[in-house]
Coordinates of N, CA and C in Angstrom, one line a residue:
M1 N 0.8 -1.2 0.0 CA 0.0 0.0 0.0 C 0.9 1.2 0.0
A2 N 0.7 2.1 -0.9 CA 1.5 3.4 -1.0 C 1.1 4.4 0.0
S3 N 2.1 5.1 0.6 CA 1.8 6.1 1.5 C 1.3 7.4 0.8
P4 N 0.4 8.1 1.5 CA -0.1 9.3 0.8 C 1.0 10.4 0.8
Q5 N 0.9 11.2 -0.3 CA 1.8 12.3 -0.5 C 1.0 13.6 -0.5
T6 N 1.6 14.6 0.1 CA 1.0 15.9 0.1 C 2.1 17.0 -0.1
H7 N 1.7 18.1 -0.6 CA 2.7 19.2 -0.8 C 2.4 20.1 0.4
R8 N 3.5 20.4 1.2 CA 3.4 21.2 2.5 C 4.5 22.2 2.7
A9 N 4.2 23.2 3.5 CA 5.2 24.1 4.0 C 5.3 23.8 5.5
I10 N 6.5 23.6 6.0 CA 6.7 23.3 7.4 C 7.8 24.2 8.0
D11 N 7.5 24.8 9.1 CA 8.5 25.5 9.9 C 9.1 24.6 11.0
G12 N 10.4 24.7 11.1 CA 11.0 23.9 12.2 C 12.4 24.2 12.3
Y13 N 13.0 23.6 13.4 CA 14.4 23.8 13.7 C 15.3 22.7 13.2
V14 N 16.4 23.0 12.7 CA 17.4 21.9 12.2 C 17.9 21.3 13.5
D15 N 17.9 19.9 13.5 CA 18.2 19.1 14.7 C 19.7 18.9 14.8
A16 N 20.4 18.6 13.7 CA 21.8 18.3 13.7 C 22.5 18.9 12.4
I17 N 23.8 18.8 12.3 CA 24.5 19.3 11.2 C 24.0 18.5 9.9
P18 N 23.5 19.3 8.9 CA 23.1 18.6 7.6 C 24.2 17.8 7.0
A19 N 23.9 16.8 6.3 CA 24.9 15.9 5.7 C 24.6 15.8 4.2
P20 N 25.7 15.6 3.4 CA 25.5 15.3 2.0 C 24.6 14.1 1.8
G21 N 23.9 14.1 0.7 CA 23.0 12.9 0.4 C 23.8 11.8 -0.2
T22 N 23.1 10.8 -0.7 CA 23.7 9.6 -1.3 C 24.2 9.8 -2.7
S23 N 23.8 10.9 -3.3 CA 24.3 11.2 -4.7 C 24.7 12.7 -4.8
W24 N 25.4 13.0 -5.8 CA 25.9 14.4 -6.0 C 24.8 15.4 -6.0
G25 N 25.0 16.5 -5.3 CA 24.0 17.6 -5.4 C 22.8 17.4 -4.4
T26 N 22.9 16.4 -3.5 CA 21.8 16.2 -2.6 C 22.3 16.4 -1.2
A27 N 21.3 16.6 -0.3 CA 21.6 16.8 1.1 C 20.5 16.2 1.9
T28 N 20.8 15.9 3.2 CA 19.8 15.4 4.1 C 19.9 16.2 5.4
F29 N 18.8 16.3 6.1 CA 18.8 16.9 7.4 C 17.5 16.6 8.1
D30 N 17.5 16.7 9.4 CA 16.2 16.5 10.2 C 15.7 17.8 10.6
L31 N 14.4 18.0 10.6 CA 13.7 19.2 10.9 C 12.8 18.9 12.1
I32 N 12.8 19.6 13.2 CA 11.9 19.4 14.3 C 10.9 20.5 14.3
H33 N 9.6 20.0 14.1 CA 8.5 20.9 14.1 C 7.7 20.8 15.4
S34 N 7.6 22.0 16.1 CA 6.8 22.0 17.4 C 5.4 22.5 17.1
P35 N 4.4 21.9 17.8 CA 3.1 22.4 17.6 C 3.0 23.8 18.1
T36 N 2.2 24.6 17.4 CA 2.2 26.1 17.7 C 0.8 26.5 18.2
D37 N -0.2 25.8 17.9 CA -1.5 26.3 18.3 C -2.0 25.7 19.6
A38 N -1.5 26.3 20.7 CA -1.8 25.7 22.0 C -3.2 25.6 22.3
D39 N -4.1 26.4 21.7 CA -5.5 26.3 22.0 C -6.2 25.1 21.4
R40 N -5.6 24.5 20.3 CA -6.3 23.4 19.6 C -5.6 22.1 19.8
I41 N -4.5 22.0 20.6 CA -3.8 20.7 20.7 C -3.7 20.4 22.2
A42 N -3.4 19.1 22.5 CA -3.2 18.7 23.8 C -1.9 19.2 24.3
P43 N -1.7 19.6 25.6 CA -0.5 20.2 26.1 C 0.7 19.3 26.0
D44 N 0.5 17.9 25.9 CA 1.6 17.0 25.9 C 1.9 16.5 24.5
T45 N 1.4 17.2 23.5 CA 1.6 16.8 22.1 C 3.1 16.9 21.8
P46 N 3.7 15.8 21.3 CA 5.1 15.8 21.0 C 5.5 16.6 19.8
D47 N 6.8 17.0 19.7 CA 7.3 17.5 18.4 C 7.3 16.5 17.4
T48 N 7.3 16.9 16.1 CA 7.3 16.0 15.0 C 8.7 16.2 14.3
V49 N 9.3 15.0 14.0 CA 10.6 15.0 13.3 C 10.3 14.7 11.8
Y50 N 10.9 15.5 10.9 CA 10.8 15.3 9.5 C 12.2 15.0 9.0
A51 N 12.3 13.9 8.3 CA 13.6 13.5 7.6 C 13.6 14.2 6.2
C52 N 14.3 15.3 6.1 CA 14.3 16.1 4.8 C 15.4 15.7 3.9
T53 N 15.1 15.7 2.6 CA 16.2 15.5 1.6 C 15.9 16.6 0.5
T54 N 16.9 16.9 -0.2 CA 16.8 17.8 -1.4 C 17.7 17.3 -2.5
A55 N 17.3 17.5 -3.7 CA 18.1 17.2 -4.9 C 18.3 18.4 -5.7
D56 N 17.8 19.6 -5.2 CA 18.1 20.9 -5.8 C 19.5 21.3 -5.4
P57 N 20.4 21.5 -6.4 CA 21.8 21.9 -6.0 C 21.9 23.2 -5.3
R58 N 21.0 24.2 -5.6 CA 21.0 25.5 -5.0 C 20.6 25.3 -3.5
I59 N 19.6 24.5 -3.2 CA 19.2 24.3 -1.8 C 20.3 23.5 -1.1
T60 N 20.8 22.5 -1.8 CA 21.9 21.7 -1.2 C 23.0 22.5 -0.8
E61 N 23.4 23.4 -1.6 CA 24.6 24.3 -1.3 C 24.3 25.1 0.0
V62 N 23.1 25.7 0.1 CA 22.7 26.5 1.2 C 22.7 25.6 2.5
V63 N 22.1 24.5 2.4 CA 21.9 23.6 3.5 C 23.3 23.1 4.0
L64 N 24.2 22.7 3.1 CA 25.5 22.2 3.5 C 26.5 23.3 4.0
R65 N 26.4 24.5 3.4 CA 27.3 25.6 3.7 C 26.9 26.6 4.8
E66 N 25.6 26.8 4.9 CA 25.1 27.9 5.7 C 24.2 27.5 6.9
V67 N 23.5 26.4 6.8 CA 22.5 26.0 7.8 C 23.3 25.3 8.9
E68 N 22.9 25.7 10.2 CA 23.5 25.1 11.4 C 22.4 24.5 12.3
P69 N 22.8 23.6 13.2 CA 21.8 23.1 14.1 C 21.2 24.3 14.9
G70 N 19.9 24.3 15.1 CA 19.2 25.3 15.8 C 18.6 26.4 14.9
D71 N 19.0 26.4 13.6 CA 18.4 27.4 12.7 C 16.9 27.1 12.5
L72 N 16.1 28.1 12.4 CA 14.7 28.0 12.1 C 14.5 28.1 10.6
L73 N 13.9 27.1 10.0 CA 13.7 27.1 8.5 C 12.2 26.9 8.2
R74 N 11.8 27.4 7.0 CA 10.6 27.1 6.4 C 10.9 26.3 5.2
V75 N 10.5 25.0 5.2 CA 10.8 24.2 4.0 C 9.4 23.8 3.3
T76 N 9.5 23.8 2.0 CA 8.3 23.4 1.3 C 8.6 22.3 0.4
G77 N 7.7 21.3 0.3 CA 8.0 20.2 -0.6 C 7.0 19.1 -0.5
T78 N 7.3 17.9 -0.9 CA 6.4 16.8 -0.9 C 6.6 15.9 0.3
L79 N 5.6 15.8 1.1 CA 5.6 15.0 2.3 C 5.1 13.6 2.1
L80 N 5.9 12.6 2.5 CA 5.5 11.2 2.4 C 5.4 10.7 3.8
Q81 N 4.3 10.2 4.1 CA 4.1 9.6 5.5 C 4.9 8.3 5.6
P82 N 5.4 8.0 6.8 CA 6.2 6.8 6.9 C 5.4 5.5 6.8
D83 N 6.0 4.5 6.3 CA 5.4 3.2 6.2 C 5.3 2.5 7.6
A84 N 6.4 2.7 8.4 CA 6.5 2.0 9.7 C 6.1 3.0 10.8
P85 N 5.4 2.5 11.8 CA 5.1 3.3 12.9 C 6.3 3.8 13.7
G86 N 6.3 5.0 14.1 CA 7.5 5.6 14.8 C 8.6 6.1 13.9
A87 N 8.5 5.8 12.6 CA 9.5 6.4 11.7 C 9.2 7.8 11.3
P88 N 10.2 8.7 11.1 CA 9.8 10.1 10.8 C 9.2 10.2 9.4
A89 N 8.4 11.1 9.2 CA 7.8 11.4 7.9 C 9.0 11.9 7.0
R90 N 8.9 11.7 5.7 CA 10.0 12.1 4.8 C 9.5 13.3 4.0
L91 N 10.3 14.3 3.9 CA 9.9 15.5 3.1 C 11.0 15.7 2.0
T92 N 10.6 15.8 0.8 CA 11.5 16.1 -0.3 C 11.4 17.6 -0.5
V93 N 12.4 18.3 -0.2 CA 12.4 19.8 -0.1 C 12.6 20.4 -1.5
D94 N 11.7 21.3 -2.0 CA 11.9 22.0 -3.2 C 12.0 23.5 -3.1
A95 N 11.8 24.0 -1.8 CA 12.0 25.4 -1.5 C 12.4 25.5 0.0
L96 N 13.3 26.5 0.3 CA 13.8 26.6 1.6 C 14.0 28.1 1.9
E97 N 13.6 28.5 3.1 CA 13.7 29.9 3.6 C 14.3 29.8 5.0
V98 N 15.3 30.6 5.3 CA 15.9 30.6 6.6 C 15.1 31.7 7.3
L99 N 14.4 31.4 8.4 CA 13.6 32.3 9.2 C 14.3 32.9 10.3
G100 N 15.3 32.1 10.9 CA 16.1 32.6 12.0 C 17.3 31.8 12.2
I101 N 18.4 32.5 12.6 CA 19.7 31.8 12.8 C 19.9 31.5 14.3
A102 N 20.4 30.3 14.6 CA 20.6 29.9 15.9 C 21.7 30.9 16.6
P103 N 21.5 31.2 17.8 CA 22.5 32.0 18.5 C 23.8 31.2 18.6
L104 N 24.9 31.9 18.7 CA 26.2 31.3 18.8 C 26.2 30.6 20.2
P105 N 26.9 29.4 20.2 CA 26.9 28.7 21.5 C 27.8 29.5 22.5
V106 N 27.4 29.4 23.8 CA 28.2 30.1 24.8 C 29.1 29.1 25.5
L107 N 30.4 29.4 25.6 CA 31.3 28.6 26.3 C 31.3 29.0 27.7
Y108 N 30.7 28.2 28.6 CA 30.6 28.5 30.0 C 31.9 28.3 30.8
D109 N 32.8 27.4 30.3 CA 34.0 27.1 31.0 C 35.1 28.1 30.7
L110 N 35.1 28.7 29.5 CA 36.2 29.6 29.1 C 35.6 31.0 28.9
V111 N 36.4 32.0 29.4 CA 36.0 33.4 29.2 C 37.2 34.2 28.6
L112 N 37.0 34.8 27.5 CA 38.0 35.7 26.9 C 37.7 37.1 27.4
E113 N 38.8 37.8 27.9 CA 38.6 39.1 28.3 C 39.8 40.0 27.7
R114 N 39.4 41.2 27.4 CA 40.5 42.1 26.8 C 40.9 43.1 27.8
W115 N 42.2 43.3 27.9 CA 42.8 44.3 28.8 C 43.6 45.3 27.9
G116 N 43.0 46.3 27.3 CA 43.7 47.2 26.4 C 44.2 46.4 25.2
N117 N 45.5 46.3 25.0 CA 46.1 45.6 23.9 C 46.4 44.1 24.3
Y118 N 45.8 43.6 25.3 CA 46.1 42.3 25.8 C 44.8 41.5 25.9
A119 N 44.9 40.2 25.8 CA 43.7 39.3 25.9 C 44.1 38.2 26.9
T120 N 43.1 37.8 27.7 CA 43.3 36.7 28.6 C 42.3 35.7 28.4
V121 N 42.6 34.4 28.8 CA 41.7 33.3 28.7 C 41.5 32.8 30.1
F122 N 40.3 33.0 30.7 CA 40.0 32.4 32.0 C 39.3 31.1 31.8
D123 N 39.9 30.1 32.5 CA 39.3 28.7 32.5 C 38.9 28.4 33.9
A124 N 37.6 28.0 34.1 CA 37.0 27.8 35.4 C 37.7 26.6 36.1
D125 N 38.4 25.8 35.4 CA 39.1 24.6 36.0 C 40.5 24.8 36.3
R126 N 41.1 26.0 36.0 CA 42.5 26.3 36.3 C 42.7 27.7 36.9
D127 N 43.7 27.8 37.8 CA 44.0 29.1 38.3 C 44.9 29.9 37.4
P128 N 45.9 29.3 36.7 CA 46.8 30.1 35.8 C 46.0 30.7 34.7
V129 N 46.4 31.9 34.2 CA 45.6 32.6 33.2 C 46.6 32.9 32.0
P130 N 46.4 32.3 30.9 CA 47.2 32.7 29.7 C 46.9 34.1 29.2
V131 N 48.0 34.8 28.9 CA 47.9 36.2 28.4 C 48.6 36.4 27.1
F132 N 47.9 37.0 26.1 CA 48.4 37.3 24.8 C 48.2 38.7 24.5
T133 N 49.0 39.2 23.5 CA 48.6 40.5 22.9 C 47.5 40.3 22.0
V134 N 46.7 41.3 21.6 CA 45.5 41.1 20.8 C 45.9 40.6 19.4
D135 N 47.2 40.8 19.0 CA 47.7 40.3 17.7 C 48.2 38.9 17.8
G136 N 48.1 38.3 19.0 CA 48.5 36.9 19.1 C 49.8 36.6 19.7
T137 N 50.6 37.6 20.1 CA 51.9 37.4 20.7 C 51.8 36.8 22.1
W138 N 52.5 35.8 22.4 CA 52.4 35.2 23.7 C 53.1 36.1 24.7
V139 N 52.4 36.4 25.8 CA 53.0 37.3 26.9 C 53.5 36.4 28.0
G140 N 52.7 35.4 28.4 CA 53.0 34.5 29.5 C 51.8 34.0 30.2
E141 N 52.0 33.3 31.3 CA 50.9 32.8 32.0 C 50.9 33.4 33.5
A142 N 49.9 34.1 33.8 CA 49.8 34.7 35.2 C 49.4 33.5 36.1
A143 N 50.0 33.5 37.3 CA 49.7 32.5 38.3 C 48.3 32.4 38.7
N144 N 47.6 33.6 38.7 CA 46.2 33.7 39.0 C 45.7 35.0 38.4
P145 N 44.4 35.3 38.5 CA 43.9 36.6 37.9 C 44.5 37.8 38.6
D146 N 44.9 37.8 39.8 CA 45.4 38.9 40.5 C 46.8 39.3 40.0
A147 N 47.5 38.3 39.3 CA 48.9 38.6 38.8 C 48.9 39.0 37.3
I148 N 47.8 39.2 36.7 CA 47.7 39.6 35.3 C 48.4 40.9 35.0
L149 N 48.1 41.9 35.8 CA 48.7 43.3 35.6 C 50.2 43.3 35.8
D150 N 50.7 42.5 36.8 CA 52.1 42.4 37.0 C 52.8 41.8 35.8
L151 N 52.2 40.7 35.2 CA 52.7 40.1 34.0 C 52.8 41.0 32.8
I152 N 51.7 41.8 32.6 CA 51.7 42.7 31.5 C 52.8 43.8 31.7
D153 N 52.9 44.3 33.0 CA 53.9 45.3 33.3 C 55.3 44.8 33.0
T154 N 55.6 43.6 33.4 CA 56.9 43.0 33.2 C 57.1 42.8 31.7
F155 N 56.1 42.4 30.9 CA 56.2 42.3 29.5 C 56.6 43.6 28.8
E156 N 55.9 44.7 29.3 CA 56.1 46.0 28.7 C 57.4 46.7 29.1
N157 N 57.8 46.5 30.4 CA 58.9 47.3 30.9 C 60.1 46.4 31.3
G158 N 60.0 45.1 31.2 CA 61.1 44.2 31.6 C 61.0 44.0 33.1
P159 N 61.8 43.0 33.6 CA 61.8 42.7 35.0 C 62.1 43.8 35.9
A160 N 61.5 43.8 37.1 CA 61.8 44.9 38.1 C 63.3 44.8 38.6
R161 N 63.9 45.9 38.8 CA 65.3 45.9 39.3 C 65.5 46.1 40.7

């Protein structure tokens, strides 16, 4: 029995890094669609996963070069319902619009800080603090954050006499 096909536009978030497809000029990616009409659906309605593919080289290039996990997309194409229960629906994409770009990830363990012409890297797991000039020249490693200014002073003026 053939699965029904429909032409749809779906908004959703890219779940993982898109991958090249099985043949040249194709790409695959998963799209997560969250129910949006809270008044008409049950509160515990799960998200829907769509296994997307495209054979349009222009869309493939955008998907593989520009789309990142967390980006919000509107994809339009032919939807094929899965044959097996629990399998994701398959969507053959023939149009794509980027609606929103995912924010850059925040590194909670490392913090870069600039001190005039100097940059430091604070690591939550270590006391020593690497110090560089903003053009990348190694200055040294301060024993702790309180020693940064002494290290910079020694770099600029030489050791104390």
